[in-house]
Amino acid sequence: MTEEINMEASGLQKLEGSVERVIYSNEENGYTICDLSVSEGGEIVTVVGVMPMIGTGDHLCVYGKWVHNPKYGRQFSATQYERVMPADTASMLRYLASRAIKGIGPKTAQKIIDEFGEDSFDVIENHPEWLASIRGISMKVAIAASESFKEQAGIRSAMMFFRDYFGVTTTVKIYKKWGPRAVEIAKANPFRLCNEIEGIGFERADFMANALGFEGENPERIMSGIHYVLQQNGLQNGHVCLPEDRLIESAAKMLSVETQSVQEALSALLRQGSVHYVMQKDRRMIYDAVAYEEEKYIAEKLVRLDRMCASVSLRDIDRFIEIEESKSGIQYAYLQKKAISDALRYGVMVLTGGPGTGKTTVVRALIHIFDSMGYDIALAAPTGRAAKRLSEATSMEAKTVHRLLEMTYDPSGRNMFGRNEHELLDEQVIIIDEASMMDNSLMCALLRAIKPGARLVIIGDSDQLPSVGAGNVLRDILVSERFATVRLSEIFRQAQESLIVTNAHSINQGSMPRLDVKNNDFFFLPRASDRDIAMTIADLCKNRLPRTYGELARQGIQVIAPSRKGESGTEQLNLLLQQALNPPQKTLREHRFRDRVFRKGDRVMQTRNNYELVWIRVHDEKTGTGVFNGDIGVIIEIHSSENEMIIRFDDREVIYDFSLLEDLEHAYAITVHKSQGSEYPIVIIPMCSAASMLLSRNLLYTAVTRAQSMVILVGRQEIVAEMVSNHRQAMRYTGLSDWLKEHEAQ
């Protein structure tokens, strides 16, 4: 009754009835379209909304409002629903006759109702053997029917219990993971939710536990809190492990408990093996069990690959290089030749260097040489845009690492890979670009899938920002000095003409970039306040650049900011640029999602890999799947009545159900971290106030190297100087370099 009162107070209407048919159901997000036979009057109504796991014959109470669909007419848009079990024999018969319960059809349903009347549901659930007394129902059918009925009851129970704590989509994940016992498991230990269900954090599990009466000093709570501190430090700070004293202090503060309680819980976790410790310079470093196994495996597999690969003779290598130079018309520099040679001699080779130093030239040569040797080659990068750039640069298909590994999701929403130690990749050569973006988990998954004897070529700029996820893989590999490594440093003649390239190298070396040149591809516009910076950027995007540079500006202007916050952070810049470049108009449809307004013509970014989204290529109507973290597109249509919008990513169009909008954000301005692996024709970078940890050399260097044709810095010269001089990089607690050095000593 309380729920109904709340719904009515929110201005929502209520309908109650039986599902006549399910027209459409998305198993992934629960979005459903069904016909409902309304109890009062018998009217058939089309209901749309997130209503997972419903079927024909289900009795529902739905809360929402009436809408008009131009194509399908009047519909009821549900924002909440309840599955209600029929209470009278007529409704029970209708439910059972709908085949909602396995093994029971219309004729059998009539027999059950005739025999047991209003007790029919109790008999099916608790006394299936009684059903077998009815002619035509075997014991096997009776038991199957009872199990099916209990499953339906479990779904109802889960939806009712979890709705006070989670949304429908999360509840679906919980039920898929634990089935009919979901409520029982969560009540017994709500902290299992944050440990086993993707998307549920410790705070939400702790809130449920508190509501269920769990004490603050509960050992399960403290142990779960320790795991949470380890995981959050990985997600937010990139740490793979933490010093024991820091972990205990952080956990005690977060949980509001004594450090002694945390120490006792940590000791229990160590005994269980769900956390591990490793000594680093007389300091105990605590790892989550998964992070421990991943880092240990990375070191072991890299060393194994390096040792097992068959080397090519130096004489053959020289011949391969001569042939390739002749075919390409390129005379390779000494370090480029060394990189090619090392990739042919060793199982693991690392190639690093800044812009304009010829990394792509080496990759092209390696592709041609390995291909001439009859080797199958896989090209991959951590993001979709990085993979696309690699493909364009090499004229060979490149995939994201996730797609190469055939990633899918398990029932709880966690990543799982079709390619692993049991289903190895076929290719004998794996070339990974933009490796600075590879975190421990992704590198571990890749290495598990590489077959023994294959070669791995790791390419990246170690001076760019590290991965968003936990670990510092490329830097740790380089620091270990365990594998053949070539650092390209020579800037080639064509690149020397670009101030973007020379300024990027100056920044990387700790020298101020040239800000006084007026006729090249790198400009500085001084502005005093963050407000002036933001207004200048809006004017550049709307007026000055399109007017002066025409086609180049139309190809793509990207604002890349150090921070999300502040007047010149991405959040405010996106609001300002949306208003300047795509203001509201009567002719432009829009849709509000939480605190954002998505409007036709808006520039948007996908924020996570979605391998299920179907796209259609505009020029030839070829279809495929996959939209990736960092992909930027434009909204070309919004169909509110159908709860969807159409977004064009380059030459591909994708239909987005409104339930997927949590994976989109505006992309007029993006953070430097989000720009990693991508390039844009024109890049504008605000030089404005931000947290000191964001005003760093490698962040500025990364932003500048995203530009293909032009960089414009807008702001204060002292901010540029501060960033160039700030070579302090956020320290990450990792152990990979130590693991690798240990293997070297063995």
XYZ file of C-alpha atoms in Angstrom:
746
model
C 0.000 0.000 0.000
C 2.879 2.383 0.818
C 4.347 1.818 -2.632
C 1.011 2.656 -4.297
C 0.639 5.841 -2.235
C 4.156 6.901 -3.241
C 3.398 6.260 -6.888
C 0.183 8.261 -6.778
C 1.942 11.098 -4.927
C 4.447 11.206 -7.791
C 1.647 11.816 -10.268
C 1.858 8.319 -11.756
C -1.154 6.292 -12.812
C -1.747 2.633 -12.030
C -2.961 -0.194 -14.272
C -3.557 -3.779 -13.199
C -4.134 -6.767 -15.435
C -2.801 -9.858 -17.151
C -0.171 -9.980 -19.894
C -1.860 -11.095 -23.120
C 1.364 -11.300 -25.122
C 4.953 -10.100 -25.011
C 5.672 -8.174 -28.206
C 9.344 -7.429 -27.533
C 11.786 -8.150 -24.707
C 15.468 -7.207 -24.406
C 17.098 -9.801 -22.128
C 20.137 -7.581 -21.537
C 18.396 -4.527 -20.064
C 14.833 -5.769 -19.449
C 13.132 -3.300 -21.807
C 9.786 -4.851 -22.738
C 6.717 -4.123 -24.859
C 3.597 -6.126 -24.014
C -0.185 -6.130 -24.341
C -1.966 -5.982 -20.981
C -5.585 -7.006 -20.460
C -6.753 -4.491 -17.860
C -8.709 -6.062 -14.996
C -11.302 -3.291 -14.903
C -13.114 -3.321 -18.227
C -10.923 -5.819 -20.078
C -9.334 -3.195 -22.355
C -6.150 -4.344 -24.138
C -3.398 -1.780 -23.521
C 0.156 -1.697 -24.903
C 2.632 -1.169 -22.048
C 6.296 -0.215 -22.603
C 9.094 0.006 -20.036
C 11.793 -1.875 -18.166
C 9.931 -5.009 -17.025
C 12.365 -7.938 -17.125
C 11.396 -11.584 -17.018
C 7.661 -11.200 -17.543
C 5.663 -13.612 -19.661
C 2.214 -14.226 -21.072
C -0.282 -14.776 -18.257
C 1.646 -12.792 -15.646
C -0.567 -10.554 -13.511
C 0.994 -7.083 -13.233
C 0.502 -3.775 -11.471
C 2.225 -1.101 -13.574
C 2.760 2.541 -12.650
C 3.462 5.254 -15.205
C 1.755 7.615 -17.636
C -0.013 7.602 -20.981
C 2.008 8.582 -24.065
C 1.255 8.831 -27.764
C 3.451 6.955 -30.239
C 3.095 8.428 -33.771
C 3.430 4.963 -35.271
C 1.635 2.752 -32.728
C -0.763 5.182 -31.079
C -1.713 5.365 -27.396
C 0.598 3.461 -25.032
C 1.240 3.252 -21.296
C 4.861 4.050 -20.369
C 5.690 2.181 -17.148
C 8.344 3.426 -14.741
C 7.661 0.787 -12.038
C 5.913 -2.558 -11.960
C 4.974 -5.405 -9.631
C 4.268 -9.001 -10.564
C 1.206 -10.103 -8.593
C 0.054 -13.698 -8.237
C -3.611 -14.301 -9.157
C -5.835 -14.878 -6.121
C -9.057 -16.342 -7.574
C -9.506 -19.581 -9.485
C -10.439 -17.858 -12.756
C -7.222 -15.814 -12.718
C -5.214 -18.849 -11.617
C -6.587 -20.848 -14.531
C -5.726 -18.068 -16.962
C -2.182 -17.895 -15.583
C -1.570 -21.653 -15.718
C -3.196 -22.021 -19.134
C -0.777 -19.415 -20.575
C 2.065 -21.989 -20.305
C 3.944 -19.722 -17.888
C 4.751 -22.870 -15.889
C 6.833 -25.561 -17.574
C 4.825 -28.682 -18.489
C 1.397 -27.145 -17.851
C -0.875 -26.204 -20.744
C -4.586 -25.273 -20.940
C -5.984 -28.803 -20.480
C -3.660 -29.685 -17.598
C -4.337 -26.306 -16.008
C -8.089 -27.011 -16.001
C -7.533 -30.402 -14.349
C -5.369 -28.818 -11.605
C -7.911 -26.072 -10.878
C -10.778 -28.585 -10.865
C -8.888 -30.747 -8.369
C -7.336 -28.216 -5.999
C -9.190 -24.935 -6.570
C -7.721 -21.938 -4.728
C -5.039 -24.220 -3.196
C -3.582 -24.976 -6.640
C -0.548 -22.694 -6.341
C 0.293 -24.017 -2.864
C 0.116 -27.584 -4.182
C 2.331 -26.829 -7.190
C 4.960 -25.110 -5.033
C 5.000 -27.295 -1.922
C 3.370 -30.646 -2.781
C 4.231 -31.534 -6.386
C 3.690 -35.225 -5.659
C -0.037 -34.456 -5.246
C -0.129 -33.297 -8.862
C 0.963 -36.766 -9.957
C -2.361 -38.123 -8.682
C -4.063 -36.349 -11.588
C -4.406 -38.476 -14.679
C -1.941 -37.401 -17.390
C 0.581 -35.780 -15.010
C 3.669 -37.883 -14.322
C 5.920 -37.377 -11.310
C 8.623 -36.020 -13.633
C 6.247 -33.404 -15.067
C 4.985 -32.525 -11.585
C 8.490 -31.901 -10.245
C 9.456 -29.860 -13.321
C 6.298 -27.766 -12.920
C 7.064 -27.169 -9.251
C 10.626 -26.060 -10.019
C 9.393 -23.728 -12.760
C 6.784 -22.256 -10.406
C 9.403 -21.708 -7.692
C 11.619 -19.948 -10.220
C 8.771 -17.585 -11.080
C 8.205 -17.045 -7.348
C 11.925 -16.339 -6.946
C 11.798 -13.687 -9.637
C 8.810 -12.032 -7.964
C 10.506 -12.207 -4.578
C 13.739 -10.708 -5.938
C 11.959 -7.848 -7.691
C 9.984 -6.991 -4.555
C 12.926 -7.295 -2.137
C 15.662 -5.535 -4.121
C 13.564 -2.650 -5.437
C 14.212 -0.731 -2.195
C 17.966 -0.875 -2.834
C 18.682 -1.201 -6.576
C 17.234 -0.471 -9.985
C 15.580 -3.104 -12.139
C 18.665 -3.705 -14.308
C 20.850 -4.425 -11.281
C 18.182 -6.705 -9.828
C 18.197 -8.673 -13.085
C 21.973 -9.140 -12.740
C 21.552 -10.377 -9.176
C 18.851 -12.843 -10.162
C 20.835 -14.133 -13.148
C 23.785 -14.749 -10.830
C 22.012 -16.461 -7.925
C 18.622 -17.500 -9.287
C 15.716 -18.319 -6.918
C 18.050 -18.111 -3.884
C 18.989 -14.475 -4.611
C 17.042 -12.960 -1.711
C 18.168 -15.677 0.714
C 21.850 -15.171 -0.208
C 21.657 -11.367 -0.013
C 19.956 -11.443 3.392
C 22.539 -13.865 4.776
C 25.494 -11.748 3.605
C 24.694 -8.567 1.661
C 28.414 -7.913 1.204
C 28.562 -10.708 -1.359
C 26.728 -8.298 -3.658
C 29.677 -5.917 -3.989
C 32.136 -8.798 -4.307
C 30.257 -10.812 -6.927
C 27.883 -8.493 -8.842
C 29.305 -6.016 -11.343
C 28.138 -2.448 -10.710
C 27.308 -2.795 -6.997
C 29.738 -0.910 -4.800
C 30.479 -1.375 -1.132
C 28.400 1.650 -0.094
C 25.201 0.220 -1.585
C 25.801 -3.210 -0.050
C 26.607 -1.536 3.278
C 23.367 0.450 3.102
C 21.408 -2.782 2.650
C 23.329 -4.467 5.451
C 22.547 -1.586 7.786
C 18.857 -1.795 6.869
C 18.948 -5.529 7.614
C 20.469 -4.919 11.042
C 24.119 -5.849 10.462
C 26.466 -4.345 13.072
C 29.279 -1.987 12.107
C 31.884 -4.321 13.631
C 30.554 -7.329 11.721
C 33.625 -9.270 10.464
C 32.045 -9.808 7.021
C 31.569 -6.050 6.734
C 35.175 -5.295 7.655
C 36.568 -7.958 5.322
C 34.401 -6.654 2.485
C 35.539 -3.120 3.317
C 39.193 -4.167 2.997
C 38.495 -5.599 -0.446
C 36.677 -2.381 -1.340
C 39.618 -0.170 -0.323
C 41.973 -2.294 -2.442
C 39.632 -2.229 -5.440
C 38.872 1.498 -5.204
C 42.559 2.345 -5.034
C 42.946 0.370 -8.242
C 40.013 2.044 -9.965
C 40.722 5.600 -8.793
C 44.494 5.708 -8.305
C 45.798 2.847 -10.434
C 47.326 0.935 -7.496
C 47.665 -2.831 -7.862
C 48.533 -3.275 -4.173
C 48.791 -1.142 -1.035
C 51.247 -0.967 1.878
C 49.715 -2.833 4.828
C 49.806 0.157 7.180
C 48.137 2.433 4.641
C 45.462 -0.180 3.895
C 44.618 -0.675 7.571
C 44.445 3.056 8.224
C 42.242 3.731 5.172
C 39.868 0.847 5.903
C 39.475 1.781 9.573
C 38.657 5.375 8.645
C 36.156 4.411 5.957
C 34.400 1.819 8.133
C 34.559 3.896 11.337
C 36.068 0.977 13.265
C 39.241 0.439 15.298
C 42.463 -0.442 13.451
C 42.709 -3.575 15.597
C 39.451 -4.845 14.092
C 40.802 -4.228 10.595
C 44.066 -6.002 11.439
C 42.148 -9.038 12.668
C 39.965 -9.096 9.545
C 43.034 -8.722 7.320
C 44.716 -11.660 9.077
C 41.601 -13.748 8.419
C 41.628 -12.771 4.735
C 45.311 -13.714 4.464
C 44.589 -17.114 6.001
C 41.709 -17.625 3.561
C 43.931 -16.685 0.615
C 41.544 -13.995 -0.631
C 44.342 -11.439 -0.181
C 48.121 -11.942 -0.408
C 51.182 -10.048 0.661
C 54.543 -9.509 -1.034
C 57.593 -7.924 0.577
C 58.904 -4.817 -1.173
C 61.908 -3.222 0.515
C 60.980 -4.480 3.990
C 57.363 -3.376 3.538
C 54.389 -5.726 3.304
C 52.329 -4.936 0.184
C 48.781 -6.297 0.256
C 47.143 -7.563 -2.927
C 43.603 -8.601 -3.692
C 43.851 -12.265 -4.779
C 42.813 -11.486 -8.372
C 45.315 -8.623 -8.725
C 48.054 -10.813 -7.231
C 47.449 -13.659 -9.666
C 47.219 -11.280 -12.634
C 50.495 -9.486 -11.957
C 52.315 -12.717 -11.197
C 50.975 -14.294 -14.393
C 51.964 -11.294 -16.559
C 55.580 -11.625 -15.451
C 55.677 -15.406 -15.882
C 54.039 -15.420 -19.328
C 56.162 -12.576 -20.716
C 59.345 -14.366 -19.685
C 58.045 -17.648 -21.096
C 57.167 -16.051 -24.452
C 60.577 -14.425 -24.666
C 62.392 -17.702 -23.978
C 60.315 -19.988 -26.209
C 60.362 -17.991 -29.445
C 62.573 -19.246 -32.273
C 65.059 -16.566 -33.309
C 65.734 -15.514 -36.904
C 69.418 -15.428 -37.905
C 71.102 -12.035 -38.238
C 72.001 -12.808 -41.860
C 68.345 -13.426 -42.707
C 67.319 -10.324 -40.807
C 69.694 -8.147 -42.827
C 68.291 -9.652 -46.014
C 64.689 -9.043 -44.938
C 65.472 -5.399 -44.145
C 67.239 -4.850 -47.474
C 64.291 -6.303 -49.386
C 61.822 -4.154 -47.455
C 63.901 -0.997 -47.995
C 63.966 -1.734 -51.708
C 60.196 -2.298 -51.895
C 59.199 0.688 -49.762
C 61.812 3.131 -51.006
C 62.657 3.963 -47.381
C 66.141 3.964 -45.897
C 65.604 2.962 -42.272
C 67.519 4.764 -39.538
C 69.830 2.755 -37.263
C 67.351 2.503 -34.378
C 64.527 1.558 -36.733
C 66.657 -1.277 -38.106
C 67.460 -2.362 -34.558
C 63.740 -2.414 -33.699
C 62.987 -4.594 -36.730
C 65.916 -6.869 -35.909
C 64.945 -7.266 -32.234
C 61.338 -8.079 -33.136
C 62.630 -10.913 -35.354
C 65.158 -12.186 -32.809
C 63.176 -12.129 -29.576
C 59.814 -13.341 -28.366
C 59.003 -10.039 -26.646
C 60.135 -6.665 -27.975
C 59.206 -3.186 -26.755
C 59.218 -0.158 -29.073
C 58.762 3.278 -27.547
C 59.258 6.866 -28.678
C 57.526 10.207 -29.096
C 55.634 11.666 -32.080
C 57.445 11.882 -35.402
C 60.106 9.315 -34.481
C 58.979 6.641 -36.933
C 57.179 4.014 -34.849
C 54.523 3.495 -37.533
C 57.214 3.018 -40.194
C 58.696 0.180 -38.123
C 55.261 -1.427 -37.696
C 54.633 -1.386 -41.465
C 58.021 -3.002 -42.083
C 57.356 -5.714 -39.488
C 53.960 -6.500 -41.013
C 55.479 -6.926 -44.472
C 58.406 -9.029 -43.226
C 56.354 -11.319 -40.973
C 53.820 -11.732 -43.762
C 56.593 -12.740 -46.190
C 57.658 -15.361 -43.635
C 54.146 -16.846 -43.710
C 53.200 -15.713 -40.197
C 49.648 -14.753 -39.284
C 49.618 -11.320 -37.616
C 47.150 -9.709 -35.208
C 47.130 -5.921 -34.792
C 45.346 -4.516 -31.762
C 45.056 -1.484 -29.498
C 43.254 -0.845 -26.202
C 40.559 1.491 -27.633
C 38.419 1.584 -30.739
C 39.817 4.892 -31.992
C 43.405 3.729 -31.440
C 42.652 0.526 -33.344
C 41.109 2.536 -36.176
C 44.193 4.790 -36.411
C 46.468 1.748 -36.438
C 44.392 0.189 -39.198
C 44.507 3.360 -41.299
C 48.280 3.732 -40.795
C 49.094 0.137 -41.764
C 46.339 -0.660 -44.312
C 45.603 -3.796 -42.287
C 42.684 -4.621 -40.033
C 43.319 -3.751 -36.398
C 40.979 -4.661 -33.554
C 40.514 -3.562 -29.995
C 42.198 -5.964 -27.601
C 38.748 -6.787 -26.231
C 37.433 -7.753 -29.659
C 40.599 -9.712 -30.449
C 39.920 -11.711 -27.290
C 36.202 -12.072 -28.168
C 34.916 -10.435 -25.025
C 31.408 -11.127 -23.730
C 29.704 -10.727 -20.344
C 28.845 -13.301 -17.710
C 25.388 -13.237 -16.021
C 26.580 -10.797 -13.352
C 27.827 -8.331 -15.976
C 31.561 -9.000 -15.644
C 33.895 -9.274 -18.635
C 34.760 -12.725 -19.902
C 36.882 -13.621 -22.900
C 36.277 -16.291 -25.516
C 40.019 -16.390 -26.229
C 42.031 -17.596 -23.256
C 44.426 -20.355 -22.204
C 41.869 -22.930 -23.363
C 41.070 -21.221 -26.703
C 44.360 -19.666 -27.815
C 44.745 -17.050 -30.527
C 45.808 -18.504 -33.874
C 48.264 -15.745 -34.825
C 52.016 -16.214 -34.450
C 52.682 -12.444 -34.159
C 50.744 -10.088 -31.894
C 51.424 -6.352 -32.281
C 49.905 -4.100 -29.616
C 49.897 -0.313 -30.139
C 49.237 2.414 -27.522
C 50.425 0.000 -24.832
C 50.670 2.782 -22.238
C 46.868 2.416 -21.976
C 47.028 -1.298 -21.115
C 46.180 -2.013 -17.480
C 47.104 -5.203 -15.623
C 43.774 -6.959 -16.165
C 43.740 -6.430 -19.924
C 47.405 -7.367 -20.346
C 46.848 -10.529 -18.310
C 43.830 -11.493 -20.441
C 45.842 -10.916 -23.633
C 48.802 -12.974 -22.451
C 46.561 -15.877 -21.431
C 45.378 -16.083 -25.035
C 48.795 -15.934 -26.773
C 50.065 -19.364 -27.704
C 53.549 -20.527 -26.718
C 56.162 -19.695 -29.349
C 54.297 -16.618 -30.643
C 55.946 -13.191 -30.780
C 54.647 -10.138 -28.920
C 55.586 -6.635 -30.066
C 54.610 -3.941 -27.545
C 54.475 -0.379 -28.878
C 53.744 2.774 -26.923
C 54.887 6.148 -25.701
C 55.988 5.642 -22.116
C 55.873 9.394 -21.447
C 52.115 9.597 -21.950
C 49.605 9.113 -19.167
C 49.398 5.587 -17.742
C 46.316 3.394 -18.029
C 43.060 4.404 -16.392
C 42.831 0.968 -14.752
C 45.180 -0.520 -12.166
C 48.811 -1.027 -13.100
C 51.574 0.683 -15.056
C 52.379 -2.116 -17.455
C 54.470 -0.397 -20.121
C 56.542 1.598 -17.633
C 57.083 -1.449 -15.380
C 58.260 -3.526 -18.334
C 60.686 -0.793 -19.361
C 61.978 -0.289 -15.803
C 62.643 -4.014 -15.444
C 65.037 -3.909 -18.447
C 64.130 -7.551 -18.934
C 63.255 -7.464 -22.648
C 64.704 -6.119 -25.873
C 63.753 -2.430 -25.980
C 64.260 0.261 -28.595
C 63.621 3.942 -27.822
C 63.246 5.946 -31.020
C 64.471 9.492 -30.462
C 65.292 10.972 -33.872
C 62.640 13.343 -35.213
C 62.470 12.899 -38.983
C 62.699 15.814 -41.399
C 59.001 16.054 -42.240
C 58.072 15.952 -38.553
C 60.691 18.609 -37.742
C 58.649 21.121 -39.737
C 55.741 20.713 -37.322
C 55.760 22.858 -34.203
C 53.340 20.336 -32.667
C 56.044 17.681 -32.833
C 58.959 19.863 -31.732
C 56.951 21.485 -28.930
C 55.765 18.069 -27.742
C 59.370 16.924 -27.454
C 60.322 20.165 -25.683
C 57.544 19.633 -23.157
C 58.633 16.042 -22.641
C 62.211 17.179 -21.999
C 61.091 19.800 -19.474
C 61.583 22.860 -21.709
C 58.960 25.494 -22.431
C 57.285 25.102 -25.836
C 57.506 27.931 -28.368
C 54.435 30.096 -27.757
C 55.393 33.092 -29.903
C 55.186 31.601 -33.421
C 52.215 32.937 -35.405
C 52.405 31.079 -38.719
C 52.767 27.392 -37.828
C 50.526 24.711 -36.342
C 50.894 25.547 -32.624
C 49.315 28.717 -31.171
C 48.969 30.311 -27.750
C 46.143 32.726 -26.896
C 46.713 34.416 -23.513
C 43.639 34.831 -21.295
C 43.611 35.855 -17.624
C 40.560 34.214 -16.057
C 38.980 30.782 -16.376
C 35.772 32.497 -17.537
C 37.641 34.309 -20.322
C 39.323 31.040 -21.297
C 35.966 29.283 -21.616
C 34.384 32.131 -23.607
C 37.382 32.287 -25.977
C 37.180 28.539 -26.579
C 33.474 28.863 -27.392
C 34.236 31.696 -29.844
C 37.044 29.683 -31.476
C 34.765 26.693 -31.995
C 31.748 28.640 -33.178
C 33.249 31.493 -35.198
C 36.983 32.006 -35.605
C 38.215 28.548 -36.619
C 35.369 27.708 -39.042
C 35.718 31.152 -40.637
C 39.518 30.952 -41.022
C 40.176 27.251 -41.602
C 36.953 26.064 -43.223
C 37.277 22.413 -44.173
C 39.934 21.624 -41.566
C 37.655 22.967 -38.819
C 34.729 20.999 -40.195
C 36.810 17.815 -40.058
C 36.961 18.099 -36.304
C 37.740 20.494 -33.462
C 38.276 18.778 -30.132
C 38.581 20.585 -26.817
C 40.750 18.569 -24.412
C 40.834 19.783 -20.812
C 42.957 18.707 -17.843
C 39.976 18.543 -15.478
C 36.230 17.855 -15.384
C 35.639 20.559 -12.759
C 35.869 24.358 -12.829
C 34.712 27.005 -15.315
C 37.094 25.620 -17.928
C 36.569 21.970 -17.027
C 34.785 19.585 -19.357
C 31.458 19.676 -17.495
C 31.012 23.447 -17.837
C 32.636 23.598 -21.271
C 30.207 20.993 -22.599
C 27.243 23.052 -21.375
C 28.723 26.234 -22.856
C 29.687 24.646 -26.176
C 26.349 22.880 -26.539
C 24.614 26.232 -26.085
C 26.988 27.919 -28.554
C 27.142 25.229 -31.230
C 23.792 23.458 -30.889
C 21.302 25.631 -28.967
C 17.691 24.527 -28.393
C 15.350 25.088 -31.338
C 11.772 24.092 -32.000
C 12.950 21.985 -34.928
C 15.553 20.084 -32.857
C 14.221 17.194 -30.808
C 15.838 16.552 -27.461
C 15.656 14.082 -24.583
C 16.524 14.693 -20.940
C 18.409 11.875 -19.227
C 19.170 12.530 -15.571
C 21.003 15.879 -15.508
C 21.830 15.921 -19.233
C 19.894 17.093 -22.257
C 20.723 15.177 -25.422
C 19.745 17.143 -28.530
C 19.740 16.318 -32.226
C 23.096 17.481 -33.571
C 24.959 16.992 -30.268
C 28.476 15.591 -30.259
C 28.597 12.606 -27.872
C 31.077 10.000 -26.654
C 30.579 6.327 -25.784
C 32.137 5.723 -22.364
C 32.420 1.920 -22.290
C 32.912 -0.888 -24.796
C 29.591 -2.312 -26.007
C 30.134 -5.243 -28.339
C 26.411 -5.939 -28.807
C 25.342 -2.644 -30.402
C 24.507 -3.138 -34.072
C 25.674 -0.544 -36.612
C 24.849 0.014 -40.280
C 27.484 1.507 -42.570
C 25.933 4.387 -44.442
C 27.454 4.018 -47.911
C 26.906 0.281 -48.446
C 24.407 -0.698 -45.675
C 26.815 -3.340 -44.388
C 26.080 -4.247 -40.764
C 28.371 -5.082 -37.869
C 28.518 -4.853 -34.088
C 30.474 -2.886 -31.523
C 30.764 0.706 -30.280
C 33.774 1.352 -28.080
C 34.927 3.468 -25.169
C 36.104 6.793 -26.622
C 34.127 6.597 -29.889
C 32.715 10.031 -30.723
C 29.571 10.495 -32.783
C 26.728 12.893 -33.549
C 23.047 12.459 -32.676
C 21.159 12.562 -35.988
C 17.657 11.559 -34.845
C 15.688 11.332 -31.584
C 12.478 9.282 -31.459
C 11.016 9.872 -28.003
C 7.892 7.836 -28.721
C 10.055 4.807 -29.501
C 12.515 5.485 -26.656
C 15.501 5.607 -28.975
C 17.934 7.849 -30.808
C 20.203 7.355 -33.810
C 23.885 8.290 -33.526
C 26.371 8.419 -36.387
C 29.943 7.392 -35.597
C 31.986 8.340 -38.675
C 30.276 6.287 -41.412
C 28.268 4.007 -39.080
C 24.787 4.606 -37.711
C 23.680 3.037 -34.429
C 20.250 2.909 -32.767
C 20.493 3.653 -29.036
C 17.674 2.616 -26.751
C 17.197 5.279 -24.058
C 18.194 2.670 -21.463
C 21.749 2.850 -22.889
C 22.163 6.604 -22.400
C 24.101 6.109 -19.156
C 26.986 5.062 -21.416
C 26.952 8.399 -23.288
C 28.226 11.854 -22.390
C 28.657 15.057 -24.347
C 31.954 15.288 -26.197
C 32.379 18.919 -27.212
C 35.038 18.863 -24.493
C 36.698 15.720 -23.112
C 39.375 15.031 -20.520
C 42.941 14.197 -21.479
C 42.435 10.691 -20.112
C 39.446 10.177 -22.426
C 41.472 11.405 -25.414
C 44.172 8.743 -25.057
C 44.643 6.659 -28.172
C 42.822 9.193 -30.385
C 43.864 11.956 -32.766
C 41.900 15.003 -33.910
C 42.566 17.570 -36.681
C 42.441 20.569 -34.301
C 42.964 20.361 -30.536
C 42.181 23.224 -28.135
C 43.610 22.934 -24.602
C 42.571 25.295 -21.775
C 45.505 26.371 -19.611
C 43.458 27.023 -16.499
C 43.208 26.378 -12.781
C 43.036 22.716 -11.761
C 44.173 20.378 -9.027
C 47.982 20.290 -8.875
C 48.058 16.564 -9.656
C 46.388 17.354 -13.008
C 48.801 20.133 -13.949
C 51.577 17.744 -14.931
C 54.049 17.419 -17.775
C 52.852 14.050 -19.026
C 49.241 15.253 -19.075
C 50.138 18.281 -21.231
C 52.360 16.116 -23.427
C 49.549 13.604 -23.923
C 47.059 16.355 -24.831
C 49.395 18.022 -27.351
C 50.207 14.720 -29.072
C 46.477 14.123 -29.781
C 46.573 16.795 -32.535
C 47.067 15.989 -36.205
C 47.134 19.479 -37.750
C 46.803 22.200 -35.106
C 47.132 22.868 -31.364
C 45.753 25.970 -29.655
C 46.557 26.637 -26.001
C 44.169 29.153 -24.412
C 44.906 30.630 -20.996
C 47.751 31.579 -18.725
C 51.401 31.142 -19.601
C 52.246 30.436 -15.960
C 49.978 27.355 -16.118
C 51.942 26.124 -19.148
C 55.186 26.670 -17.241
C 53.798 24.902 -14.158
C 52.765 21.871 -16.196
C 56.095 21.659 -18.006
C 58.085 21.875 -14.767
C 55.831 19.454 -12.870
C 57.399 16.095 -13.668
C 55.927 14.528 -10.573
C 53.809 11.626 -11.678
C 51.176 10.111 -9.451
C 52.964 7.179 -7.849
C 51.377 3.790 -8.407
C 51.935 0.839 -6.123
C 52.742 -2.056 -8.445
C 55.070 -5.027 -8.349
C 55.448 -6.092 -11.975
C 58.971 -4.736 -12.444
C 60.062 -6.600 -9.299
C 58.488 -9.852 -10.514
C 60.304 -9.471 -13.850
C 63.635 -8.735 -12.194
C 63.231 -11.848 -10.052
C 62.750 -13.922 -13.192
C 65.887 -12.348 -14.660
C 67.865 -13.455 -11.617
C 66.603 -17.049 -11.850
